[in-house]
Coordinates of C-alpha atoms in Angstrom, one line a residue:
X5 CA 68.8 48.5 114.9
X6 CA 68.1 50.3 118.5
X7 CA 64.9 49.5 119.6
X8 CA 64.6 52.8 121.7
X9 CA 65.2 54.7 118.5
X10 CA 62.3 55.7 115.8
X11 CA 62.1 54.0 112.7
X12 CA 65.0 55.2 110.3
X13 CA 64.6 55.0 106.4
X14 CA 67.8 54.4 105.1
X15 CA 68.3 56.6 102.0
X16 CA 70.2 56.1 98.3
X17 CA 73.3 58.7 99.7
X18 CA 73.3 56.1 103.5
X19 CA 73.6 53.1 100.9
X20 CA 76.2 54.8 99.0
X21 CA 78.7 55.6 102.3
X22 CA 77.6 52.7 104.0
X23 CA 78.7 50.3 100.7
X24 CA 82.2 52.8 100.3
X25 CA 82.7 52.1 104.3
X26 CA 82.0 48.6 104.4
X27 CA 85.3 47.7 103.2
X28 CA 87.9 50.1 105.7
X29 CA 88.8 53.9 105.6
X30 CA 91.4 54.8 103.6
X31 CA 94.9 55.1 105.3
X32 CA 95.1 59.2 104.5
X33 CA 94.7 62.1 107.3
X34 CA 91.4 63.2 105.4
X35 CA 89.7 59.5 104.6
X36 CA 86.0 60.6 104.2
X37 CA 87.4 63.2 102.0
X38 CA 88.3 59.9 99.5
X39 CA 85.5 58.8 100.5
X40 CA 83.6 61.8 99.3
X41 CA 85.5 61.9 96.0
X42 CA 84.3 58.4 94.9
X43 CA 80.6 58.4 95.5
X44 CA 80.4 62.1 94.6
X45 CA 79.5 63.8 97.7
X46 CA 81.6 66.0 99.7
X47 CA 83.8 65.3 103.0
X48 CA 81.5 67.1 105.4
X49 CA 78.4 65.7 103.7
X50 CA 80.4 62.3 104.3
X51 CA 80.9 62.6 107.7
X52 CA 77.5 64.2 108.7
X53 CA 75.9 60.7 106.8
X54 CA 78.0 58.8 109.2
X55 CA 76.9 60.9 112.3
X56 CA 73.2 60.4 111.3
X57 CA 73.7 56.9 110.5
X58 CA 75.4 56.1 114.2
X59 CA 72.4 58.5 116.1
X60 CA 69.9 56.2 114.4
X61 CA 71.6 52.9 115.2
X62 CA 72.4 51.7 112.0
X63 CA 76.2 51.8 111.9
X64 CA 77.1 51.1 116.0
X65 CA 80.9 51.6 116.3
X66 CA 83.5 52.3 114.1
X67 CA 86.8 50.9 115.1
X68 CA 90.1 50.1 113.7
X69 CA 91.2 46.1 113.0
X70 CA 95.2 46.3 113.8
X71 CA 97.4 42.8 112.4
X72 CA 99.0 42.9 116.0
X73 CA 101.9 40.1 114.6
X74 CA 103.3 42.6 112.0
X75 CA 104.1 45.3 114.7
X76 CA 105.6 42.4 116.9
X77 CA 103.0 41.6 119.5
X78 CA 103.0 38.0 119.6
X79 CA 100.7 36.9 122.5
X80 CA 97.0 37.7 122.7
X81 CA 94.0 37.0 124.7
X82 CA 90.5 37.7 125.3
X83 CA 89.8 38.4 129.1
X84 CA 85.9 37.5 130.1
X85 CA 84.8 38.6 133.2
X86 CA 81.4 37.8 135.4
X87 CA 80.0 40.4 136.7
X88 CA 77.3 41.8 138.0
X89 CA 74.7 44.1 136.5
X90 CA 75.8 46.4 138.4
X91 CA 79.2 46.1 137.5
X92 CA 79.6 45.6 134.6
X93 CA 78.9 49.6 133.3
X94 CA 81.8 50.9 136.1
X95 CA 84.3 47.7 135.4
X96 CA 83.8 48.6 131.5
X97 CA 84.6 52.0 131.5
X98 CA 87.4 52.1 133.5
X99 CA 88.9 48.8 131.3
X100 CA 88.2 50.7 128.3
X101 CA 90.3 53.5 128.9
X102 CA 93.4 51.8 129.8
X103 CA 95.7 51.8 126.6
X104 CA 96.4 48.0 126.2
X105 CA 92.7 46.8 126.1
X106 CA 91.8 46.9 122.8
X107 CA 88.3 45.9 122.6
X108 CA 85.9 46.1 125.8
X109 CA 82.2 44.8 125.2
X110 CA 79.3 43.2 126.9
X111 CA 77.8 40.0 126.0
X112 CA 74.7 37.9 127.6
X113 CA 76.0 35.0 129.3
X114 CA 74.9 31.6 128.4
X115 CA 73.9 29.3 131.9
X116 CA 75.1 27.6 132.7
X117 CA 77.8 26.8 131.1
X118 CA 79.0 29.7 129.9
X119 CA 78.7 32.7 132.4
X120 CA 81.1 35.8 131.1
X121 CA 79.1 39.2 130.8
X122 CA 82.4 41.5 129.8
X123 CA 84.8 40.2 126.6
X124 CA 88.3 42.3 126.9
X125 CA 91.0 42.0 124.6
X126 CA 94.6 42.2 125.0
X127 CA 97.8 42.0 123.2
X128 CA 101.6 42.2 124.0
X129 CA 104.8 41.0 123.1
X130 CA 104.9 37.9 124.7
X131 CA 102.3 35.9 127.3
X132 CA 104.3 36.8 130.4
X133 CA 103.1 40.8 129.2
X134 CA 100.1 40.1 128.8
X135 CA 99.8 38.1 132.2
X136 CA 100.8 41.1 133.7
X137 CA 98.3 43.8 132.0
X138 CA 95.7 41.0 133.1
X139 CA 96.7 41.5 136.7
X140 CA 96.5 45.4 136.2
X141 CA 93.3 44.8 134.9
X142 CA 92.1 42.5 137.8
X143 CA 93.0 45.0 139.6
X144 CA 90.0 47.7 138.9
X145 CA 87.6 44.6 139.4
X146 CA 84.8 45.2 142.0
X147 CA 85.9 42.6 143.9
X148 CA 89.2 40.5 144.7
X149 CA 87.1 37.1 143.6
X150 CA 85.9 38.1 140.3
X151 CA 85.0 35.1 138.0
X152 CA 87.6 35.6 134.9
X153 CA 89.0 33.5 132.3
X154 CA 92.3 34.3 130.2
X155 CA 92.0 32.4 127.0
X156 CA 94.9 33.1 124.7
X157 CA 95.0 32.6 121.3
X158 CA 96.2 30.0 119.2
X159 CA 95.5 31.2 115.9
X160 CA 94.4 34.0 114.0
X161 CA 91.4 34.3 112.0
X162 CA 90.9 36.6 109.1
X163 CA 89.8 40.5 110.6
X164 CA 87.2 42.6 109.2
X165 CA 84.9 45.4 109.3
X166 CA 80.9 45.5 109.6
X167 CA 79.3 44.2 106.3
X168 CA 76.0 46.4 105.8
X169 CA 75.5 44.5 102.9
X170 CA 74.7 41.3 101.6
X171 CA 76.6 40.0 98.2
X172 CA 72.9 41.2 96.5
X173 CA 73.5 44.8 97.9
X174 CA 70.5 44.3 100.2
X175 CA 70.8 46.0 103.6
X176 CA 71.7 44.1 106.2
X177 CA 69.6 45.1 109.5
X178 CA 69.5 42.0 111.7
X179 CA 69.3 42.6 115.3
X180 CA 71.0 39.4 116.3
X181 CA 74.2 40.4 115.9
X182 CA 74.1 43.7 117.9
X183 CA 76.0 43.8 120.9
X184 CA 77.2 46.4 123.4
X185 CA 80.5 48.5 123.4
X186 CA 82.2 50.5 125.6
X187 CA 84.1 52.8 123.7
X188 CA 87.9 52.7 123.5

């Protein structure tokens, strides 16, 4: 949870969206509306849950998890970056809003082996596409010398959504595995 924020008591309705959540929206133009129907609540009172549940930090981002391989992009890669502080909030934004990067966020280095502040994802048809979108990219850096690393994938791991809950049904609210996004 966000330390800036006051202290939010999650109630018996939060549990019940966060629990129907947990798992993915449904794949309909109206998903909360489902939602709404199988927990007994409405689609608006669904959505307004989620809105309070984001403004007091317990549900971050919500996102969607594509299987890229299906659609026929065969070649991806997570792009870290080191910058600066100052950087990082101006480099993020503008990566964020270009169409191929698919997930932007910040990270704490680790020194000092490990100094990447800024995790960008990118997929395409083949590596030579994504070589180029990674030059595009590189190419809103602050600098001409920016520290990066293109590590491409060699396998995939099995995607999913946040888990709120443990297998007991007891919220999860660890603090450890927050971490900043820029929004996409």
């Amino acid at each position: 949870m966000n330390k800036d924020l006051p202290h939010y008591v999650v109630t018996e309705r939060d549990r019940e969206v966060l629990a129907a959540i947990q798992g993915g929206l449904p794949l309909d133009p109206h998903p909360y509306a489902i939602i709404g129907r199988t927990i007994g609540m409405g689609e608006s009172e669904v959505i307004e849950c989620i809105k309070t549940l984001q403004q007091n930090g317990i549900i971050r981002r919500m996102g969607v998890i594509v299987h890229h391989r299906p659609l026929g992009y065969q070649a991806n890669a997570m792009v870290v970056w080191n910058l600066a502080d100052n950087e990082l909030e101006i480099f993020g934004k503008q990566a964020s809003k270009l169409d191929f990067v698919t997930l932007c966020y910040q990270r704490r280095p680790h020194l000092p082996r490990w100094p990447y502040t800024l995790y960008t994802m990118i997929h395409g048809k083949d590596r030579e596409s994504v070589l180029e979108r990674v030059e595009t990219l590189r190419s809103l850096a602050p600098t001409d010398k920016v520290d990066f690393q293109v590590l491409f994938s060699s396998r995939r791991f099995k995607q999913q959504g946040a888990r709120y809950f443990n297998r007991k049904q007891q919220l999860l609210t660890t603090a450890a595995t927050q971490q900043s996004h820029f929004t996409l």
